[in-house]
C-alpha positions as MATLAB code, in Angstrom:
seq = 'XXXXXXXXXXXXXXXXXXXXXXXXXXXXXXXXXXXXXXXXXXXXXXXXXXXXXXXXXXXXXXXXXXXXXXXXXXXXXXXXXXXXXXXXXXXXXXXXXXXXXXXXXXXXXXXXXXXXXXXXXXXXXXXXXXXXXXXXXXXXXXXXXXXXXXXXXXXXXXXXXXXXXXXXXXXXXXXXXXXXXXXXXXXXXXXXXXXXXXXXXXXXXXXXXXXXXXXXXXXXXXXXXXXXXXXXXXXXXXXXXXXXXXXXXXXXXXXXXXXXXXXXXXXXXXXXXXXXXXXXXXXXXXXXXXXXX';
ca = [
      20.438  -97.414   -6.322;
      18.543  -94.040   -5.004;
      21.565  -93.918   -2.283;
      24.111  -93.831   -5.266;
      22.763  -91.584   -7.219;
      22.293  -88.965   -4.253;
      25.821  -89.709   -3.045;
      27.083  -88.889   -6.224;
      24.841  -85.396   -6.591;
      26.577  -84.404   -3.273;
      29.862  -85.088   -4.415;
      29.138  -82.927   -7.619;
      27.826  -79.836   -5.504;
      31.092  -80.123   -3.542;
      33.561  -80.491   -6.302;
      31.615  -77.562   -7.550;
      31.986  -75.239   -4.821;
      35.672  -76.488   -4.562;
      36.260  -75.247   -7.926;
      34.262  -71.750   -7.327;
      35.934  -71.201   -4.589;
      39.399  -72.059   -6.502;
      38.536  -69.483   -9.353;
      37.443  -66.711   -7.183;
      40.351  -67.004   -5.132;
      42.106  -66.904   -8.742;
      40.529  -64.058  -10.073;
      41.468  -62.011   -6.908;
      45.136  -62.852   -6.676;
      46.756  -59.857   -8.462;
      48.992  -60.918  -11.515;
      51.676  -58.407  -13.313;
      50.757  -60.320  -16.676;
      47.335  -61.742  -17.887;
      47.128  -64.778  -20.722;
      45.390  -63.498  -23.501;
      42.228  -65.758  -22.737;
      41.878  -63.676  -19.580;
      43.071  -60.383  -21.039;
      40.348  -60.847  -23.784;
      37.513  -61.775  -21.046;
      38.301  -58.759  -19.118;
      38.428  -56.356  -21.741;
      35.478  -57.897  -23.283;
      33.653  -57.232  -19.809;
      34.818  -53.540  -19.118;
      33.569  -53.019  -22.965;
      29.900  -54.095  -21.887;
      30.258  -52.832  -18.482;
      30.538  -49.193  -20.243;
      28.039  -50.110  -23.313;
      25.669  -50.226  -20.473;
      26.368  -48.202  -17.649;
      26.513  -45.100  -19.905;
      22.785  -44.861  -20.879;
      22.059  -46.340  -17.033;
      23.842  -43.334  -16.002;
      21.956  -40.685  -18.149;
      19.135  -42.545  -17.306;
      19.234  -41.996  -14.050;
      20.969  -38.543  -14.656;
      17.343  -37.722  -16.522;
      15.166  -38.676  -13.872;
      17.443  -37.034  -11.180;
      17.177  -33.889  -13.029;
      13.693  -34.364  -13.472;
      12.956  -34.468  -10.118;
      15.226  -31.655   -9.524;
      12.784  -29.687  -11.432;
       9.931  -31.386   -9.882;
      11.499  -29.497   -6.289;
      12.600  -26.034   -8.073;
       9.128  -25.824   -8.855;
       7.904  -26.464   -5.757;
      10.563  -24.080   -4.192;
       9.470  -21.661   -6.597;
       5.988  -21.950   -5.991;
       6.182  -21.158   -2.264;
       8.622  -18.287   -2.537;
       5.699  -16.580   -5.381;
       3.424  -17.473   -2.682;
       5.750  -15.939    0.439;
       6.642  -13.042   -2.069;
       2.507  -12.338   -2.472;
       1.911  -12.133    1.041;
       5.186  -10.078    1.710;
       3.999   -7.470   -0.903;
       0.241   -7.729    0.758;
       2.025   -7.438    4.353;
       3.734   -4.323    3.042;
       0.866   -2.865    1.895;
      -1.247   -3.163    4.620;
       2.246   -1.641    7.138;
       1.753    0.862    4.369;
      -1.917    1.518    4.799;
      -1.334    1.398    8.983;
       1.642    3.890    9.090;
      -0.291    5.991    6.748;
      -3.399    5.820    9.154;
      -1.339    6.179   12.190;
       0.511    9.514   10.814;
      -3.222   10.827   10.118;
      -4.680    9.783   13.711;
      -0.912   11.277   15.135;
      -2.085   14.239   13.367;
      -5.342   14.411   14.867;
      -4.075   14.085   17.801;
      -1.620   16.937   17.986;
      -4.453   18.942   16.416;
      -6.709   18.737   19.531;
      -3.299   19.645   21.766;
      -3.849   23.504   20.026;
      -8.388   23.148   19.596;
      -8.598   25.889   22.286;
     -12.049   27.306   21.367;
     -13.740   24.331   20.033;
     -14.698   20.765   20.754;
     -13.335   18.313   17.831;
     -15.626   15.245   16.315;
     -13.578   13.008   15.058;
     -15.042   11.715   12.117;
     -14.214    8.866    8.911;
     -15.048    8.951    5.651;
     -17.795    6.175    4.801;
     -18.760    7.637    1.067;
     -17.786    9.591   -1.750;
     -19.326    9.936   -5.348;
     -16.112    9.618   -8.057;
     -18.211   11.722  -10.203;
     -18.453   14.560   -7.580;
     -14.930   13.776   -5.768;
     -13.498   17.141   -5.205;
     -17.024   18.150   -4.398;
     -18.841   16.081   -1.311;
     -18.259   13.522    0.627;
     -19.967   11.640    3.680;
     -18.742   10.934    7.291;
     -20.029    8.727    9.484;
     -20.778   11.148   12.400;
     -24.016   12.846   12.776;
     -26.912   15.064   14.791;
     -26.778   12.419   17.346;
     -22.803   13.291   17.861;
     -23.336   16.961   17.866;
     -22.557   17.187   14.386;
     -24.808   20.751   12.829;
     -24.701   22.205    9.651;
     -22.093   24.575    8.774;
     -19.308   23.616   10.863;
     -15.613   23.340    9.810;
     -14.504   20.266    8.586;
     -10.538   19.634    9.262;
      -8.053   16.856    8.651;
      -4.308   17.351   10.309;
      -3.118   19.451    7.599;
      -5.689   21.817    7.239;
      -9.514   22.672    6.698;
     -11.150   21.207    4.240;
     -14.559   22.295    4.035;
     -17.893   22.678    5.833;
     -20.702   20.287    6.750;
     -23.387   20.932    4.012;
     -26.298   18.535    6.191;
     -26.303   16.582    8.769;
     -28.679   13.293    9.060;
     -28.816   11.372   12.639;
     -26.120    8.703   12.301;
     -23.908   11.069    9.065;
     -23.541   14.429    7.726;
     -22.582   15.338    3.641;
     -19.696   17.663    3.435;
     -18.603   20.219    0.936;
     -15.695   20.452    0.555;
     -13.293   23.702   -0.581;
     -13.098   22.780   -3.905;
     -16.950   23.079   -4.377;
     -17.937   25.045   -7.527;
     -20.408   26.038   -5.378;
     -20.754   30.295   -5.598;
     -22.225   29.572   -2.163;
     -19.328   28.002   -0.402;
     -17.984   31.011    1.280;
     -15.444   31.076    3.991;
     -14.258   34.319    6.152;
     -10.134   33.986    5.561;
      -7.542   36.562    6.684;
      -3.871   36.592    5.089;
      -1.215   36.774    8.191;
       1.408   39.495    8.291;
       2.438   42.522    9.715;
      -0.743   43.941    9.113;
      -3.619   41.697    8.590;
      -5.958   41.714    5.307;
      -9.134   39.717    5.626;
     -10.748   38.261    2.772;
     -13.814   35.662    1.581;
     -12.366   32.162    0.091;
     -15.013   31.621   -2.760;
     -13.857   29.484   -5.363;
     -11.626   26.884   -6.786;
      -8.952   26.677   -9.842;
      -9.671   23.240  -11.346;
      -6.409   23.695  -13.206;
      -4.343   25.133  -10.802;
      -5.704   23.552   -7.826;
      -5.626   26.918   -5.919;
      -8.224   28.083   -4.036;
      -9.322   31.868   -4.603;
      -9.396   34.029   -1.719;
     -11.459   36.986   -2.849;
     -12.470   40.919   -1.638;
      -8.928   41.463   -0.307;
      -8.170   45.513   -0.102;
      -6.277   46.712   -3.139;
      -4.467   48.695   -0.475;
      -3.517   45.486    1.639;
      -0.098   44.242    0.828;
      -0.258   40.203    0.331;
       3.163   38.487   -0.365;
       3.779   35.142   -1.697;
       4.017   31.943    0.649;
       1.741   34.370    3.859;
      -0.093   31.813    5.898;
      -4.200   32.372    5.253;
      -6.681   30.812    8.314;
      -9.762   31.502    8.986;
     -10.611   34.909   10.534;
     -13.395   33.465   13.033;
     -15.475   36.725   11.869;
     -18.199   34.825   10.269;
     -19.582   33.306   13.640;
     -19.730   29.734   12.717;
     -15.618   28.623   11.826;
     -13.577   29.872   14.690;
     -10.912   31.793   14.373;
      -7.139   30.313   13.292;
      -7.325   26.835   11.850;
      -5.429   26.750    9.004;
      -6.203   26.836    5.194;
      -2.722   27.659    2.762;
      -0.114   29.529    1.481;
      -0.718   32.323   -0.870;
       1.086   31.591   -4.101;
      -0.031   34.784   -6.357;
      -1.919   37.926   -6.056;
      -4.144   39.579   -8.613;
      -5.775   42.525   -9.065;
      -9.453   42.191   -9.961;
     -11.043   44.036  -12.645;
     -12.199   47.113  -11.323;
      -9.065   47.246   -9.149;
     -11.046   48.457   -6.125;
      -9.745   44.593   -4.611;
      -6.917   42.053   -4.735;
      -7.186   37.983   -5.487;
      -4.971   35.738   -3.753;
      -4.328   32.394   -4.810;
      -3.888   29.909   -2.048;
      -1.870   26.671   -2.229;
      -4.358   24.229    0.828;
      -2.443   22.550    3.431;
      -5.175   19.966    3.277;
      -5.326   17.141    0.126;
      -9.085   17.151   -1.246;
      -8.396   13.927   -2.668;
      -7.116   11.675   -0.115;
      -9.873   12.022    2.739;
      -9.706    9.504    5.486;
      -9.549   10.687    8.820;
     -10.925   14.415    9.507;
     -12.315   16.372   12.640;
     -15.678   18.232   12.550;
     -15.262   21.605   14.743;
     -17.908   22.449   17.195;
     -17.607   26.127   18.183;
     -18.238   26.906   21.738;
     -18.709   30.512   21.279;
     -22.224   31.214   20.650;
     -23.264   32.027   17.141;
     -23.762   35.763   16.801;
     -26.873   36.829   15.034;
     -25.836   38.311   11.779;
     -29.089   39.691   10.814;
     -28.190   43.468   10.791;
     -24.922   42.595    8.690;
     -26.218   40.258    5.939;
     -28.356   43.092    4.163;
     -30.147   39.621    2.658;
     -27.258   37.767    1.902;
     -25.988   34.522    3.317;
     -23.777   35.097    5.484;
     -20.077   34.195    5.104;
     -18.431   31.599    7.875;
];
């Protein structure tokens, strides 16, 4: 009895597969026209075929985009990040050409320092609430560095050194309010006229070059450098331009106003000047006063 009935289960699973095999061979054989029974299932199935493949589709439309956004943001994230050090890389090419054009400067400068040793010197300090008055380098006695020498950058002098300490020295610059900050100038042209720069327009930003002959005949855009008669700057490094002349009050001299060649607000890179010509002794010409440089 067990034989029968598992005889008969096997002839079930092949009269099964025998008929599968019969329909799918059916449903593949291409017919011109369908009986409505098979017309109906096939329209029926395309129906539900597109009932549910449209919301699979946005579906997985959604979660494509969404991860689409998932990598723009990413993308986005790194360029911000690339774009941040590209600005901070330009910067700092910024900061380096700008150093290098000083230091280029420097350099040329010493080509033409004939009658005096240069120091070069960096600025380590200033006080915002004295800017266009001091500052501090970081060279001091122990470099050779003395009170009252010229202070330079490329472009021009910039003041004196006011004290010097063993490892720094203060410097004051041009622009000093300081009545005492006196420098020996002359204005160049076919006939010299010397003068004392002693003073600073706030407003202007001109430097006054004072005691000029009201005789002497001082032109706009005449180059002004020091005269070297005061014993302490030598003679020739450069200071401005003239931009105006005045007469003073009692018209006995002229005041020039002088454009600097040298920024007082962007200080970096400067050279102290060490004279090698002996400092005369002005004691017979000062008549008490301090002398000017």
């Amino acid at each position: 009895m067990p034989q029968f009935f598992l005889n008969k289960r096997l002839i079930i699973l092949l009269v099964s597969i025998i008929i599968l095999v019969a329909l799918i061979g059916f449903s593949l054989r291409e017919k011109e026209n369908l009986t409505w029974p098979e017309q109906f299932v096939k329209d029926t199935t395309g129906w539900v075929q597109t009932v549910f493949s449209r919301p699979a589709h946005y579906v997985a439309g959604f979660f494509t985009n969404v991860q689409d956004l998932q990598n723009t943001y990413q993308e986005n994230k790194k360029l911000k990040s690339r774009l941040d050090e590209l600005a901070k890389l330009e910067a700092d090419v910024q900061e380096l050409k700008k150093e290098n054009d000083d230091l280029r400067g420097i350099l040329d400068k010493k080509d033409h320092l004939r009658s005096y040793d240069p120091i070069q010197a960096t600025v380590i300090g200033r006080n915002p609430d004295l800017w266009h008055e001091l500052l501090i380098i970081n060279k001091g006695k122990v470099n050779g560095v003395k009170k009252n020498m010229a202070v330079i950058t490329a472009n021009g002098l910039i003041g004196k050194v006011k004290s010097s300490q063993q490892f720094s020295s203060t410097v004051q610059l041009l622009s000093s309010m300081d009545h005492t900050n006196r420098i020996s100038a002359v204005v160049k042209g076919k006939k010299d006229a010397f003068g004392i720069i002693n003073g600073y327009d706030e407003k202007t930003e001109l430097l006054l070059l004072k005691r000029i002959p009201s005789k002497a005949k001082v032109k706009k855009d005449q180059i002004v450098i020091t005269s070297g008669l005061g014993g302490v700057f030598p003679k020739g490094l450069p200071i401005g331009k003239v931009v105006s002349v005045e007469p003073d009050e009692n018209g006995l001299t002229q005041t020039a106003y002088v454009q600097p060649g040298a920024s007082f607000y962007d200080i970096e890179n400067v050279i102290v000047v060490k004279r090698e010509i002996t400092q005369p002794d002005f004691g017979d010409l000062t008549q008490g006063e301090e002398e000017d440089l």
